[in-house]
PDB file of C-alpha atoms in Angstrom:
ATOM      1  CA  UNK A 728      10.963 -11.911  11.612  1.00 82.00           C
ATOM      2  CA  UNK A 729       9.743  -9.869   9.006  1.00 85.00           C
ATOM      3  CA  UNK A 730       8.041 -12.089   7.207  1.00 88.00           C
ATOM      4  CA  UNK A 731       6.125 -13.119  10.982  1.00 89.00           C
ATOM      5  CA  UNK A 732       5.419  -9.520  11.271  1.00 88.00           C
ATOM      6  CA  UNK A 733       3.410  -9.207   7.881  1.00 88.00           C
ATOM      7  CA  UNK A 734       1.447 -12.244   8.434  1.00 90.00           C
ATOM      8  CA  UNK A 735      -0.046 -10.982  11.503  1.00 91.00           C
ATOM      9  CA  UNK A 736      -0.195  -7.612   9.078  1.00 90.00           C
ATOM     10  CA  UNK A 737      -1.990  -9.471   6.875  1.00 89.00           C
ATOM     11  CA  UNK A 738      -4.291 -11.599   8.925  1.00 91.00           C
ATOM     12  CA  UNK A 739      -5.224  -8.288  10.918  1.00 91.00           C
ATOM     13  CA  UNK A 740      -6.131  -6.428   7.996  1.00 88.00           C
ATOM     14  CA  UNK A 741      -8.082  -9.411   5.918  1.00 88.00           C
ATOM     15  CA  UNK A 742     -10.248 -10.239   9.067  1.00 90.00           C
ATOM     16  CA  UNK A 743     -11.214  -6.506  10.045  1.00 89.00           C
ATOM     17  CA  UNK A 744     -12.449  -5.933   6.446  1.00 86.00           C
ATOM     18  CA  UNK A 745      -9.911  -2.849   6.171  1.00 85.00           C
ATOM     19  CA  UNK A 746      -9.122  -3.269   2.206  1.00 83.00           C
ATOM     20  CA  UNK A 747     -11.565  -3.346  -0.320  1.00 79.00           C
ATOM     21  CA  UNK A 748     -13.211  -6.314  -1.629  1.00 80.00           C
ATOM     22  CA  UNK A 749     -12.307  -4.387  -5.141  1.00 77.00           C
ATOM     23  CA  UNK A 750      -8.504  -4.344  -4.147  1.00 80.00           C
ATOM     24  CA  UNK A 751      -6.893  -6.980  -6.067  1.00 81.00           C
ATOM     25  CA  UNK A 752      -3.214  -6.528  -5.617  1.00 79.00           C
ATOM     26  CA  UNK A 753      -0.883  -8.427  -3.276  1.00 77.00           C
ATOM     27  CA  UNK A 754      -3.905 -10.168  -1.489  1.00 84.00           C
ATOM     28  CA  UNK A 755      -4.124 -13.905  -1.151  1.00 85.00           C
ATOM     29  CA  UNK A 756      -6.075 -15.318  -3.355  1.00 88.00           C
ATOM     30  CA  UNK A 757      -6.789 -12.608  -5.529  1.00 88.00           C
ATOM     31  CA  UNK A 758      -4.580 -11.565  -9.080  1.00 87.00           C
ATOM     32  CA  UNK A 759      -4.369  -9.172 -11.985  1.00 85.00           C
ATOM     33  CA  UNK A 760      -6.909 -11.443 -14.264  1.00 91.00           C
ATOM     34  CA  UNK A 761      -9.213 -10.993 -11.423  1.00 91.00           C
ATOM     35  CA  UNK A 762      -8.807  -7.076 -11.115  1.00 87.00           C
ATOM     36  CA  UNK A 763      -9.353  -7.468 -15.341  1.00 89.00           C
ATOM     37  CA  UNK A 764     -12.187  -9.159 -15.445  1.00 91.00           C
ATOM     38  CA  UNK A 765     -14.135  -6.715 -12.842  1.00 88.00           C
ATOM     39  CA  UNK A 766     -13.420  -3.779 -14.993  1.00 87.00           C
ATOM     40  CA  UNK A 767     -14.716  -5.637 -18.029  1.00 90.00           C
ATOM     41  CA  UNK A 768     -17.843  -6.342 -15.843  1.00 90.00           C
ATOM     42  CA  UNK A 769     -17.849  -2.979 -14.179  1.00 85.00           C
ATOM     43  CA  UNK A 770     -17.804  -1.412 -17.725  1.00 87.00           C
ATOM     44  CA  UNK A 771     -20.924  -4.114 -19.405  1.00 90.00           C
ATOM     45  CA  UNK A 772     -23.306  -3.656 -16.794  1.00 89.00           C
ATOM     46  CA  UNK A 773     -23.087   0.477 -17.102  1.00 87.00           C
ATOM     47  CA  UNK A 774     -23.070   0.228 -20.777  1.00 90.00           C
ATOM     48  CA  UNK A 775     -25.881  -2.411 -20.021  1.00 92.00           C
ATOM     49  CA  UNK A 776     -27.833   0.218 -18.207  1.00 90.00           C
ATOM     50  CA  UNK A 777     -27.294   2.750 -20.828  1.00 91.00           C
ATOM     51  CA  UNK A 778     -25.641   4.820 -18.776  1.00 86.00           C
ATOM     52  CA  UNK A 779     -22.042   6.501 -19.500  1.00 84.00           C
ATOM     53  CA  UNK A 780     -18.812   5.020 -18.406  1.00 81.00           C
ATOM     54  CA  UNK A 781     -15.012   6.454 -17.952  1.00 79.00           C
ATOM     55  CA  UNK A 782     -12.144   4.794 -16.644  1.00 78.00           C
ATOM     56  CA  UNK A 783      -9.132   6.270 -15.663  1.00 77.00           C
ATOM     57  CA  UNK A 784      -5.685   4.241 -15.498  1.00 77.00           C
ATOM     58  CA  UNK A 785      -2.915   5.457 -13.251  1.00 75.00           C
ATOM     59  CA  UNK A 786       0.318   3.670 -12.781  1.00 75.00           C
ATOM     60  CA  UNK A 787       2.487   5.233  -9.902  1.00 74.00           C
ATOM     61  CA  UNK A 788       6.079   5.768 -10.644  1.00 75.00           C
ATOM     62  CA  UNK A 789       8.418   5.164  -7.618  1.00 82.00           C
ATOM     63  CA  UNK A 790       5.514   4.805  -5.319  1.00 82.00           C
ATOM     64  CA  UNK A 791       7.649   3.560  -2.400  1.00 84.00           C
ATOM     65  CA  UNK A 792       9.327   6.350  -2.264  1.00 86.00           C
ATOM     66  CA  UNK A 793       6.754   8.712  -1.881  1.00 85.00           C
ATOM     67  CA  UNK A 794       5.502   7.252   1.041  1.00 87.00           C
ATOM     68  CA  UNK A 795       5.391  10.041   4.116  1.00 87.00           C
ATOM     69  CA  UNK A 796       6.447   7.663   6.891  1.00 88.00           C
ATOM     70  CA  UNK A 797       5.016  10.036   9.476  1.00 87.00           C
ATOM     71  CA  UNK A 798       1.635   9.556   8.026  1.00 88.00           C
ATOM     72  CA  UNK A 799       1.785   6.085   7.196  1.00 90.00           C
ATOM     73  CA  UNK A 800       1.836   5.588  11.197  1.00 89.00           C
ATOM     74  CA  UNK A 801      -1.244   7.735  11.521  1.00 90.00           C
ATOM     75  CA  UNK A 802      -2.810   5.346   9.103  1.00 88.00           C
ATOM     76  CA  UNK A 803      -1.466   2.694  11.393  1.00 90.00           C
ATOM     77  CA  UNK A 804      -2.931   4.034  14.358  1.00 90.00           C
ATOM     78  CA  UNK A 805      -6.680   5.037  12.187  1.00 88.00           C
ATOM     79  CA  UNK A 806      -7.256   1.310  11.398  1.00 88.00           C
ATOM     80  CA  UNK A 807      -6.137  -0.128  14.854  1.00 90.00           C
ATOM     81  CA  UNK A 808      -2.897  -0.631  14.877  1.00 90.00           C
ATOM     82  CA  UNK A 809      -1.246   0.073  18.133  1.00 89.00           C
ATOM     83  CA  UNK A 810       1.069   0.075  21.274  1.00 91.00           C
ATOM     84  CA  UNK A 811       3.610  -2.263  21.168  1.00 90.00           C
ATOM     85  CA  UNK A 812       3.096  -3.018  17.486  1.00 89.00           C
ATOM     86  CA  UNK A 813       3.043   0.129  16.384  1.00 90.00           C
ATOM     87  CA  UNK A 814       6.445   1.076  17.894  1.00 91.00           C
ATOM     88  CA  UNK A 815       7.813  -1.879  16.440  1.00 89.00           C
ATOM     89  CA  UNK A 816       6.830  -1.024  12.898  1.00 88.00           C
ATOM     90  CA  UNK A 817       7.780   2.570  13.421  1.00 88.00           C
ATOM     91  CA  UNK A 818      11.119   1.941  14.590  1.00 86.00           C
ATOM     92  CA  UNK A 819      11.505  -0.197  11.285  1.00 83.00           C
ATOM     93  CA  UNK A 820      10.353   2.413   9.211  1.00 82.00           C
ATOM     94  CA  UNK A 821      12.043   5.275  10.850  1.00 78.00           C
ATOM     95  CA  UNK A 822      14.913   4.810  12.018  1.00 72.00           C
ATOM     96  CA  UNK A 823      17.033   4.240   8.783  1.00 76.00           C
ATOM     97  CA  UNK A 824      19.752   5.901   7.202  1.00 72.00           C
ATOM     98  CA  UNK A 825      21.397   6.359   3.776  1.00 68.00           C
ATOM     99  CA  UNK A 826      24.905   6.979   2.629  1.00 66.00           C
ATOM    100  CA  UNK A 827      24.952   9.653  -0.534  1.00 63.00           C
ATOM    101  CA  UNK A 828      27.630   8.507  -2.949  1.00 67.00           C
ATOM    102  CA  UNK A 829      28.781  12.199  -4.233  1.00 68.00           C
ATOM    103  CA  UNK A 830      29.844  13.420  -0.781  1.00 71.00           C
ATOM    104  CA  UNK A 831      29.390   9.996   1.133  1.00 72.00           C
ATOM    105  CA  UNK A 832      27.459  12.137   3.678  1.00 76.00           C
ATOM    106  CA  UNK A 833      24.752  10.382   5.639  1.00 76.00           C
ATOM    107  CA  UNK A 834      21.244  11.264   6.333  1.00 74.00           C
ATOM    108  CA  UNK A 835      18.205   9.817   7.333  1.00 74.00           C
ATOM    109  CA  UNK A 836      15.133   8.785   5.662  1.00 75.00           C
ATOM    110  CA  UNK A 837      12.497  10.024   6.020  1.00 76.00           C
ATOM    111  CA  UNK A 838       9.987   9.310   2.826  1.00 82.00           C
ATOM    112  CA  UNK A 839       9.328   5.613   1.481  1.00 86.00           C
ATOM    113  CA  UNK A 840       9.565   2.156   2.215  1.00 88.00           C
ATOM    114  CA  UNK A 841      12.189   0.285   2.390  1.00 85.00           C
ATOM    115  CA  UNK A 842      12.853  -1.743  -1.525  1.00 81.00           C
ATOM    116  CA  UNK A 843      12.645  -5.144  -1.276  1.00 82.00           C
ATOM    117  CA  UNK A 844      10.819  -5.816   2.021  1.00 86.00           C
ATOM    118  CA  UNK A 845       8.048  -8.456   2.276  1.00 86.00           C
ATOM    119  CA  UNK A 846       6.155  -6.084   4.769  1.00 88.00           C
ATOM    120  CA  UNK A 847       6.695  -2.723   2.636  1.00 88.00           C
ATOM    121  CA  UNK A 848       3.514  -4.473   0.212  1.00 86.00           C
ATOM    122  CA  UNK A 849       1.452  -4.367   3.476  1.00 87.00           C
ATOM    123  CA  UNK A 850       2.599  -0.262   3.713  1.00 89.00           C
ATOM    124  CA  UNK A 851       1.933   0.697   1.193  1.00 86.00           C
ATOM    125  CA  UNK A 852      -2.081  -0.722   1.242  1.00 85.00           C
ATOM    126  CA  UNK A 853      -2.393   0.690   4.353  1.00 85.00           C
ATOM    127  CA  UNK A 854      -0.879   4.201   2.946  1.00 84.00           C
ATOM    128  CA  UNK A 855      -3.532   3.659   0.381  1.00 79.00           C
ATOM    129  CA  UNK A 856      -6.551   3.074   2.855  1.00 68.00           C
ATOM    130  CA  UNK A 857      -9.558   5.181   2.164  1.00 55.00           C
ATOM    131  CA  UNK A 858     -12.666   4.752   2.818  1.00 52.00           C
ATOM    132  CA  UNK A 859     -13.233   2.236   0.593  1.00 57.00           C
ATOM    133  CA  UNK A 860     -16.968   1.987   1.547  1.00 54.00           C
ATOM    134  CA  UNK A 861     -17.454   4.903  -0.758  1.00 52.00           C
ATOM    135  CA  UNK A 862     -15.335   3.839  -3.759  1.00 54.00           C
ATOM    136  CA  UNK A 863     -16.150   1.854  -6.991  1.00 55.00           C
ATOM    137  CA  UNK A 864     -12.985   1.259  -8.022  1.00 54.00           C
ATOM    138  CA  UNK A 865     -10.809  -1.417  -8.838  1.00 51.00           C
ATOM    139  CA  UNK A 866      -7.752  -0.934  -6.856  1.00 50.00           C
ATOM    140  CA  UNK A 867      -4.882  -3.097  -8.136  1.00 49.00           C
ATOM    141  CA  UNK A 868      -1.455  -2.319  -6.713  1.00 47.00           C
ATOM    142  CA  UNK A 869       1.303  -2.779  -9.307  1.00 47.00           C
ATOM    143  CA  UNK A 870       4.115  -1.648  -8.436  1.00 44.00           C
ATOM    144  CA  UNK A 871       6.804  -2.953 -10.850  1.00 44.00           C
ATOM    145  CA  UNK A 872      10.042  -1.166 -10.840  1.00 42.00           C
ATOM    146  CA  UNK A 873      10.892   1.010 -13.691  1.00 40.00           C
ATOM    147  CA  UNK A 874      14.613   1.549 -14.581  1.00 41.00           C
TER     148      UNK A 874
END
């Protein structure tokens, strides 16, 4: 079901333009060479026009799990998704709990995505949604896990 649930993810974000043509990371089609080689042209045609270039390379440790879950559904409900969809994705996101080894006392989360999940990819983009519109940049999500 998952898996059904980010296609329709996927195919709802892809045909209402919401990511950014410059967004290169867990996008059909689209993969890390790619991302490379529009730096590389990003970088010769400023050089090429004599003007001054920086680039600036972050990598986000543990970004899952600094997702706020409360405003991930805002961004859910910004770019269109709603009603019964929206309840179904919040109840997914929400309503999970986790057992603390030390005292094996149980609370709820209430920050990131879940580790593993097909449709936490999809998330996380949307998390990231700006208004792209504006940006230059070459967004590539990579978001390998880091012992």
């Amino acid at each position: 079901m998952e898996r059904v649930i980010t296609g329709q993810i996927t195919n709802f974000v892809e045909s209402n333009l919401l990511l950014s043509p410059r967004q290169f990371g867990f996008r059909k089609g689209m993969n890390c060479e790619m991302a490379a080689g529009a730096v590389v042209d990003g970088i010769s045609d400023t050089i090429g026009a004599k003007q001054k270039c920086l680039a600036v390379f972050c990598d986000v440790s543990k970004a899952y799990d600094m997702i706020h879950l409360g405003r991930l559904v805002k961004k859910m409900l910004k770019i269109g998704i709603v009603d019964k969809a929206l309840n179904l994705l919040e109840s997914y996101l929400s309503q999970r709990r986790q057992v603390l080894q030390r005292n094996e006392e149980e609370c709820e989360v209430t920050h990131g995505l879940p580790q593993g999940s097909v449709l936490s990819t999809n998330a996380y983009a949307i998390y990231c949604y700006t208004n792209w519109k504006t940006m230059r940049a070459v967004l590539f999500l990579n978001l390998r896990m880091i012992p």
